[in-house]
Structure formats: structure tokens, C-alpha cells
Coordinates of C-alpha atoms in Angstrom, one line a residue:
M1 CA 0.0 0.0 0.0
E2 CA 1.4 3.4 -0.8
R3 CA 1.9 5.9 2.0
R4 CA 0.1 9.2 2.2
S5 CA -0.1 12.0 4.7
F6 CA -3.2 13.6 6.1
L7 CA -4.6 15.3 9.2
R8 CA -6.9 13.6 11.7
G9 CA -9.5 15.7 13.5
A10 CA -10.3 16.0 17.2
V11 CA -13.5 13.9 17.4
I12 CA -15.5 13.4 20.4
G13 CA -17.7 10.4 19.7
T14 CA -18.5 9.5 16.1
S15 CA -18.4 12.8 14.2
A16 CA -15.5 15.1 13.7
A17 CA -17.8 18.1 13.5
A18 CA -19.7 17.5 16.7
F19 CA -17.9 20.2 18.7
G20 CA -17.0 22.8 16.1
G21 CA -13.5 24.0 16.0
S22 CA -10.7 21.5 15.5
L23 CA -7.5 20.2 16.9
W24 CA -5.9 18.7 13.8
H25 CA -2.7 16.6 14.2
G26 CA -0.4 15.6 11.4
A27 CA 0.1 11.9 10.9
A28 CA 1.3 9.4 8.3
F29 CA -0.5 6.1 7.7
A30 CA 0.2 3.0 5.7
A31 CA -2.5 0.3 5.7
P32 CA -3.1 -2.3 7.0
A33 CA -2.0 -2.0 10.6
Q34 CA 0.1 -4.7 12.3
P35 CA 0.4 -5.8 16.0
G36 CA 2.9 -4.0 18.1
A37 CA 3.5 -2.2 21.4
G38 CA 0.7 0.2 22.0
P39 CA 1.3 3.9 22.9
Y40 CA -0.1 3.3 26.4
G41 CA 1.9 0.2 27.4
A42 CA 0.7 -3.2 28.6
L43 CA -2.6 -3.8 30.3
G44 CA -2.5 -4.2 34.1
A45 CA -4.6 -6.4 36.4
A46 CA -8.3 -6.1 36.4
D47 CA -9.6 -3.2 38.6
A48 CA -12.6 -3.3 40.9
N49 CA -14.9 -3.0 37.9
G50 CA -13.2 -5.9 36.0
I51 CA -11.5 -3.5 33.6
L52 CA -7.8 -4.2 32.5
L53 CA -6.2 -0.8 31.8
P54 CA -2.7 0.6 31.2
A55 CA -0.9 2.3 34.0
G56 CA -2.3 5.7 34.9
F57 CA -5.9 5.0 33.8
T58 CA -8.9 4.4 36.1
S59 CA -12.5 3.3 35.5
R60 CA -15.9 4.0 37.1
V61 CA -19.4 2.8 36.4
I62 CA -21.7 5.7 35.4
A63 CA -24.9 3.7 34.7
R64 CA -26.4 0.2 34.9
S65 CA -29.4 -1.0 32.9
G66 CA -32.6 -1.1 35.0
Q67 CA -31.1 1.1 37.7
S68 CA -31.2 4.8 38.5
V69 CA -28.2 6.7 37.1
P70 CA -26.2 7.8 40.2
G71 CA -27.4 11.1 41.5
T72 CA -30.6 11.0 39.4
S73 CA -34.0 9.3 39.4
Y74 CA -33.7 8.3 35.8
T75 CA -33.6 4.5 35.0
W76 CA -30.9 3.7 32.5
H77 CA -32.0 1.8 29.3
N78 CA -31.3 -1.8 28.4
A79 CA -28.7 -2.9 25.9
P80 CA -26.7 0.4 25.6
D81 CA -25.1 0.7 22.2
G82 CA -23.7 3.5 20.1
G83 CA -22.9 6.8 21.7
A84 CA -21.3 10.3 21.4
C85 CA -20.5 13.3 23.5
F86 CA -21.7 16.9 23.1
V87 CA -20.4 20.1 24.7
D88 CA -22.8 21.5 27.3
G89 CA -21.6 24.8 28.6
T90 CA -18.6 24.0 30.7
G91 CA -19.6 20.3 30.9
W92 CA -20.8 17.7 28.4
I93 CA -23.5 15.2 27.6
Y94 CA -23.0 11.5 26.8
V95 CA -25.7 10.1 24.5
S96 CA -26.3 6.3 24.3
N97 CA -28.6 4.2 22.1
S98 CA -30.7 1.2 23.3
E99 CA -30.5 -1.8 21.0
I100 CA -33.8 -3.5 22.0
N101 CA -36.8 -4.2 19.8
P102 CA -39.4 -2.8 20.4
S103 CA -38.9 0.4 22.4
G104 CA -35.2 1.1 21.6
G105 CA -34.6 4.8 21.6
A106 CA -31.7 6.7 23.3
S107 CA -30.9 8.3 26.6
A108 CA -28.4 11.0 27.8
V109 CA -26.3 11.6 30.9
K110 CA -25.1 15.2 31.7
F111 CA -21.8 16.0 33.4
D112 CA -20.5 19.3 34.9
A113 CA -17.0 20.5 34.3
S114 CA -15.6 18.3 37.0
G115 CA -17.2 15.1 35.6
T116 CA -19.9 14.9 38.2
I117 CA -23.2 13.6 36.9
T118 CA -25.9 16.3 37.0
G119 CA -28.8 14.7 35.2
A120 CA -30.1 11.8 33.0
Y121 CA -33.1 11.6 30.7
R122 CA -34.7 10.0 27.6
I123 CA -34.1 11.8 24.2
L124 CA -35.7 9.2 21.8
S125 CA -38.6 6.7 22.4
G126 CA -40.8 4.4 20.4
T127 CA -38.2 3.2 17.9
R128 CA -36.7 -0.2 17.2
Q129 CA -33.3 -1.7 17.9
N130 CA -31.2 1.5 17.9
C131 CA -27.7 0.3 17.3
A132 CA -25.1 2.9 16.4
G133 CA -25.5 6.4 14.9
G134 CA -23.5 9.6 14.8
A135 CA -23.3 13.2 15.9
T136 CA -23.9 16.2 13.5
P137 CA -22.1 19.5 13.3
W138 CA -25.3 21.2 14.5
N139 CA -25.2 19.2 17.7
T140 CA -27.9 16.5 17.1
W141 CA -27.7 12.8 17.5
L142 CA -28.5 10.5 14.6
S143 CA -29.9 7.3 16.0
C144 CA -30.1 4.4 13.6
E145 CA -32.5 1.4 13.6
E146 CA -30.8 -1.9 12.9
V147 CA -33.8 -3.6 11.4
S148 CA -35.0 -4.3 7.9
L149 CA -36.4 -1.1 6.5
G150 CA -35.2 0.8 9.5
Y151 CA -35.0 4.5 9.8
V152 CA -32.6 7.2 11.0
Y153 CA -33.9 9.4 13.7
E154 CA -32.5 12.9 14.5
S155 CA -32.7 13.6 18.2
N156 CA -31.8 16.4 20.6
P157 CA -29.1 15.6 23.2
W158 CA -30.8 18.1 25.5
G159 CA -34.2 16.5 25.0
G160 CA -37.3 17.6 23.1
T161 CA -38.7 16.5 19.8
A162 CA -37.0 13.9 17.6
Y163 CA -37.5 13.6 13.9
R164 CA -37.6 10.6 11.6
R165 CA -35.4 11.3 8.5
D166 CA -37.0 9.2 5.7
A167 CA -34.9 10.7 3.0
M168 CA -31.8 9.0 4.5
G169 CA -33.1 5.7 3.3
R170 CA -34.8 2.6 4.8
F171 CA -32.5 -0.3 5.3
K172 CA -30.7 -2.1 8.2
H173 CA -28.9 1.0 9.4
E174 CA -25.8 0.8 11.7
A175 CA -23.8 4.0 12.0
A176 CA -23.5 7.5 10.6
A177 CA -20.6 10.0 10.3
A178 CA -20.9 13.6 9.2
D179 CA -18.5 15.2 6.7
P180 CA -18.7 19.0 7.0
V181 CA -16.4 19.6 4.0
R182 CA -18.5 17.7 1.4
K183 CA -21.7 18.4 3.5
V184 CA -22.7 14.7 3.5
I185 CA -23.5 12.0 6.0
Y186 CA -21.9 8.5 5.5
L187 CA -24.0 5.5 6.5
T188 CA -23.2 1.8 7.0
E189 CA -25.6 -1.1 6.5
D190 CA -25.5 -4.2 8.7
E191 CA -26.3 -6.9 6.1
T192 CA -24.0 -9.8 5.0
D193 CA -24.3 -8.3 1.5
G194 CA -24.7 -4.7 2.6
C195 CA -23.5 -1.4 1.1
F196 CA -21.9 1.8 2.1
Y197 CA -23.9 5.0 1.5
R198 CA -23.7 8.8 1.7
F199 CA -26.7 11.2 2.1
I200 CA -26.5 14.6 0.5
P201 CA -29.0 17.0 2.2
T202 CA -30.7 19.5 0.0
T203 CA -29.6 22.1 2.6
W204 CA -26.7 21.3 4.9
G205 CA -28.0 21.3 8.5
N206 CA -31.5 20.1 7.4
L207 CA -31.9 16.3 6.9
S208 CA -35.5 16.4 5.9
S209 CA -34.7 16.1 2.2
G210 CA -31.8 15.1 0.0
T211 CA -30.2 12.4 -2.2
L212 CA -29.1 9.0 -1.1
Q213 CA -26.1 7.5 -2.9
V214 CA -24.3 4.2 -2.8
F215 CA -20.6 3.4 -3.0
K216 CA -19.5 1.7 -6.3
A217 CA -16.2 0.0 -6.8
S218 CA -15.1 -3.0 -8.9
T219 CA -12.0 -4.3 -6.9
A220 CA -11.9 -6.3 -3.8
T221 CA -9.9 -4.4 -1.2
S222 CA -8.5 -1.2 -2.7
G223 CA -8.8 1.0 -5.7
T224 CA -11.0 3.9 -7.0
F225 CA -14.7 4.4 -6.3
T226 CA -17.7 6.4 -7.4
W227 CA -21.1 7.3 -6.0
Q228 CA -24.4 6.7 -7.7
N229 CA -27.9 7.8 -6.7
V230 CA -30.2 5.2 -5.1
P231 CA -33.5 5.5 -7.2
D232 CA -35.8 4.6 -4.3
P233 CA -34.5 5.3 -0.8
D234 CA -37.7 3.8 0.6
G235 CA -36.3 0.4 -0.1
S236 CA -39.6 -1.2 -1.1
P237 CA -40.2 -3.4 -3.0
T238 CA -36.5 -3.5 -3.9
T239 CA -34.0 -3.0 -1.1
T240 CA -31.6 -0.1 -1.4
R241 CA -28.6 -2.4 -1.7
N242 CA -30.1 -4.1 -4.8
Q243 CA -31.1 -1.0 -6.8
V244 CA -27.7 0.0 -8.3
S245 CA -25.7 -2.3 -10.5
G246 CA -22.0 -2.4 -9.4
A247 CA -22.7 -1.3 -5.8
K248 CA -19.8 -2.7 -3.7
R249 CA -20.8 -5.3 -1.1
F250 CA -19.5 -5.3 2.5
T251 CA -20.1 -8.1 5.0
G252 CA -21.8 -6.5 7.9
G253 CA -21.1 -2.8 8.1
E254 CA -20.7 -1.5 11.7
G255 CA -19.0 1.6 13.1
C256 CA -18.2 4.7 11.0
Y257 CA -15.9 7.7 11.7
Y258 CA -14.9 10.8 9.7
A259 CA -11.9 13.1 10.1
N260 CA -10.4 15.4 7.5
D261 CA -10.9 13.9 4.1
T262 CA -11.0 10.3 5.3
V263 CA -13.8 8.1 6.5
W264 CA -13.3 4.8 8.2
F265 CA -15.8 2.0 8.7
T266 CA -15.7 -1.5 10.1
T267 CA -17.2 -4.7 8.7
K268 CA -17.7 -7.5 11.2
G269 CA -18.1 -10.4 8.7
D270 CA -14.5 -10.3 7.6
N271 CA -13.1 -8.3 10.6
R272 CA -11.8 -5.4 8.6
V273 CA -11.4 -1.6 9.0
W274 CA -11.9 0.2 5.7
Q275 CA -10.4 3.5 4.9
V276 CA -11.9 5.7 2.2
N277 CA -9.6 8.5 1.1
L278 CA -12.1 11.1 -0.1
A279 CA -9.7 13.7 -1.6
S280 CA -8.1 11.1 -3.9
G281 CA -11.2 9.0 -4.6
T282 CA -9.5 5.8 -3.4
Y283 CA -10.1 3.2 -0.7
E284 CA -8.1 0.5 1.0
L285 CA -7.8 -1.5 4.2
A286 CA -6.7 0.1 7.4
Y287 CA -6.8 -3.3 9.2
D288 CA -7.6 -6.9 8.3
D289 CA -7.0 -9.7 10.8
S290 CA -6.3 -12.1 7.9
L291 CA -3.3 -10.0 6.9
V292 CA -1.7 -9.9 10.4
V293 CA 1.9 -11.1 10.0
G294 CA 2.6 -14.1 12.2
G295 CA -1.0 -14.6 13.3
G296 CA -2.4 -13.7 16.6
A297 CA -4.6 -10.8 15.5
P298 CA -5.2 -8.5 18.5
L299 CA -8.4 -7.0 17.2
T300 CA -11.4 -9.3 16.4
G301 CA -15.1 -8.7 16.2
V302 CA -14.7 -5.1 15.0
D303 CA -17.6 -2.8 15.8
N304 CA -18.0 0.8 16.9
V305 CA -15.1 3.1 16.1
T306 CA -14.0 6.6 17.2
G307 CA -10.9 8.7 17.2
T308 CA -8.8 11.3 19.0
S309 CA -6.8 14.5 18.1
S310 CA -3.6 12.4 18.2
G311 CA -4.7 10.5 15.2
D312 CA -5.5 7.3 17.1
L313 CA -8.5 5.2 16.1
F314 CA -10.3 3.3 19.0
V315 CA -12.2 0.2 17.8
A316 CA -14.5 -1.7 20.1
E317 CA -15.0 -5.5 19.9
D318 CA -18.2 -7.3 19.5
G319 CA -17.0 -10.6 21.0
G320 CA -13.4 -11.5 20.8
N321 CA -11.9 -10.9 24.3
L322 CA -14.0 -7.8 24.8
E323 CA -11.3 -5.2 24.1
I324 CA -11.1 -1.7 22.8
C325 CA -8.1 -1.7 20.6
V326 CA -6.1 1.3 19.3
I327 CA -4.8 1.7 15.8
T328 CA -2.1 4.4 15.7
P329 CA -0.9 6.7 12.9
D330 CA 2.2 4.5 12.9
D331 CA 0.1 1.5 11.8
V332 CA 0.3 -0.3 15.1
V333 CA -2.7 -2.1 16.5
A334 CA -2.8 -3.0 20.2
P335 CA -5.3 -3.5 23.0
F336 CA -6.1 -0.4 25.1
L337 CA -8.5 -2.0 27.6
R338 CA -10.2 -5.3 28.2
V339 CA -13.4 -6.1 30.1
S340 CA -13.1 -9.3 32.1
G341 CA -15.8 -11.7 33.3
Q342 CA -18.4 -10.6 30.7
S343 CA -17.9 -13.1 27.8
S344 CA -21.5 -13.0 26.7
S345 CA -21.4 -9.3 26.1
E346 CA -20.0 -6.8 23.5
I347 CA -18.3 -3.4 23.8
T348 CA -20.3 -0.5 22.4
G349 CA -20.5 3.3 22.3
P350 CA -16.9 4.5 22.6
A351 CA -16.8 8.3 22.8
F352 CA -14.5 10.9 24.3
S353 CA -15.3 13.9 26.6
P354 CA -14.6 17.3 25.0
D355 CA -11.2 17.6 26.7
G356 CA -10.2 14.2 25.5
T357 CA -9.3 12.9 29.0
R358 CA -12.4 10.6 29.5
L359 CA -13.5 7.7 27.4
Y360 CA -17.1 6.4 27.7
F361 CA -18.3 3.0 26.5
S362 CA -20.7 0.3 27.5
S363 CA -20.7 -3.5 28.0
Q364 CA -24.0 -4.1 26.4
R365 CA -25.0 -7.2 28.4
G366 CA -22.6 -7.0 31.3
T367 CA -22.0 -10.0 33.6
S368 CA -25.5 -11.4 33.2
G369 CA -25.3 -11.8 29.4
S370 CA -28.8 -10.3 29.0
S371 CA -30.0 -6.9 27.6
S372 CA -31.0 -5.9 31.1
G373 CA -27.4 -6.3 32.4
G374 CA -25.8 -3.4 30.5
I375 CA -23.1 -1.4 32.2
T376 CA -21.8 2.0 31.0
Y377 CA -18.3 3.0 32.0
E378 CA -16.0 6.0 32.1
V379 CA -12.2 5.6 31.8
T380 CA -10.0 8.6 32.8
G381 CA -6.3 9.0 32.1
P382 CA -3.5 10.5 30.1
F383 CA -4.9 10.0 26.6
R384 CA -2.6 11.3 23.8
T385 CA -3.5 14.7 22.4

């Protein structure tokens, strides 16, 4: 793979534009990444919460499914999934989906400047199996239904009315990532023969109308690509992924993340992280466990993905040994944390606080292995900036 240079954005959650401004950091990448010593060192022994972390990092539980969020009377939702953070004055808000069907939706936890929880509440109700999503530059949360003919809902992290965005297509949605340069939203599809999409709003900042397009490419793992309009975003009677000849197929699209002319997304069926270089119109693999030299791939069951101002990608595992792994700008992939004693769960919703010192994520089914056993965590420490 040829090398190229680019800038990575400071992203809190799943969208580079969620916080306005930027903290761009120069980096060079060559794909695909290989195992090596991570930037934070080896994992230590499990802490009191069962989390294995590098030296200098600590964890706390901020919410449990079916229980009141500490300091509030709000009961946290079952099966917490995709999430993002939003600036709230001197504090911030962490938003989390609920991947249950029916009555999925999303909830939020508010923090003050010191990280103390000051509130929790529902921001989306009456939807189905809300898996991942993405933040927008205008500070809304796109919550995606992972069901056949599912919708994208635009909700307010501060509460209030949520809106169904029909023009963004009806399919088995997974994640979304906003590109403020091209003024589009990228969308993944969780089907074994799914596609990768972008939505072009008629007016940037208003998702009520626009054009849905699908990614087209003829080669397997790298090359050039184009976009073509999906004739019927409603997906009925012909599904969106089967409307355009030459649409590239991906095996189970999952997390999606944008930063400065590049969009990454994961596919769980083949355990890959894809990298789409938007300026050059090319795509390639950022990670593929089958291409790990010497075997022993550290990252398996790829799922939600986010990033930091240092240029690091953080990829959560659905299965595997329940890790969040980091892929560095030097093409090294290594475990950052591991959750012990929860083998029937998956890691979801990684998102960073505005200052980049706190990482939020959930174990969707916790120690019980059921949707009512979800646990949402915060990890604090010296993250690279």
C-alpha cells in the first residue's frame, strides 16, 4: 500500500464536527496495521470494575441498565449501544442508544466541568433496535435502527422532539458519520451483502430532504470508487442495496468515523477496518485480521469506532476478548483496555469527553449476558492529544 499524509480531527464520539473548531494533528498512515507495542503500554490487572487498563488509567461505572443513574432518578436503558459526547456549557453530555426491539430509543447523561453527573433523561422513544449512529455538526444525535427497512432518527441531546429522517433511506442501518467539508452523511448497513452510502442533504443542516447515494467499486480491497444515486431510498419493494448495479458489497457494516478527508468504517463479517480517502477518490484496508503477519490478531469482532486528536483510532470489539483496541498513525494495533468476566457481552458506544481525557463506553449485556445487564463506564487517564 502506498503511504500518504493527512490530518486527523479531534473527534468526540462519532463525528468530527460535533464540537465545532478543530485540533488537527499531522500523521502518516500505511495500511493495513500490524500488531505491536501500543502507545499506552501493557494492560494491568483487572480493577474493581473488572477492567484491565494501562498504567495511569482508572475506570468508574456511570450507569447500569434497569437502575437509576447515580445522582438522578432516571432509570438507564437496556442494551446500551452507540454513543457520542456533546459540549454542554462547561460540561458535556454523553448520549447512548438502546438496542432493544421494540422500544429502543436513546438516553443521555449530563456532566458538569468536573465530571460529576448532574442529570439523565430520555431523548428518543418508540423506535426499534437503535444500534449505532453519529453526531452532527449542528449538535444533534442521529440514532439508527438496525432492522430491515429501519429509519434514521434525529434527536436532541438536550431533550425535546426527535424527527424521523425518511430521505436518509430505509435499510438495516448501523452507523453514521458527518463530513462537513463535502456536506454529506456517511451510512453503514448491517447486512451480509450490505452497502456503504452517503446522504447529501438538500440544505446542509436540514436532513428532511436530499439524495441517497451508494458506493461503487469493482475491486476487492483497494482502488478507486464512485457514488451513484439510489433510485428509491424507501427500499420497497426493492431493497436499497439491490437497486444499483455495481454497488460494492460489504459483510456486515458497523462503526463509521470521519476526520479530515477520510472516512473509516468496520465490517464484522471479515473483521476489517476500511479507509476511504475522499480527496483522492480511493479506498483501502486500514486493518484486516487475515493480513496480520505471524497470526495472533489482537483486534477481532470489529464494531464501533471513534478517534482522537492524536490520530489514534479506537475500535470496540463485539465478542473476541472484549477489548477496545487502538490503531495508531504508525500502523500499530494494540489493546487499550479489556473487560473481564463478561464473555456473553460486547463493547459498544466509545466516545471521548470534550477535553479528550475521558472515554465512555458500554458493555451491552454485562455480567448477566442479558440486555437488562448493560453497564456504561468512564475511563479517565492520560490519553494522547
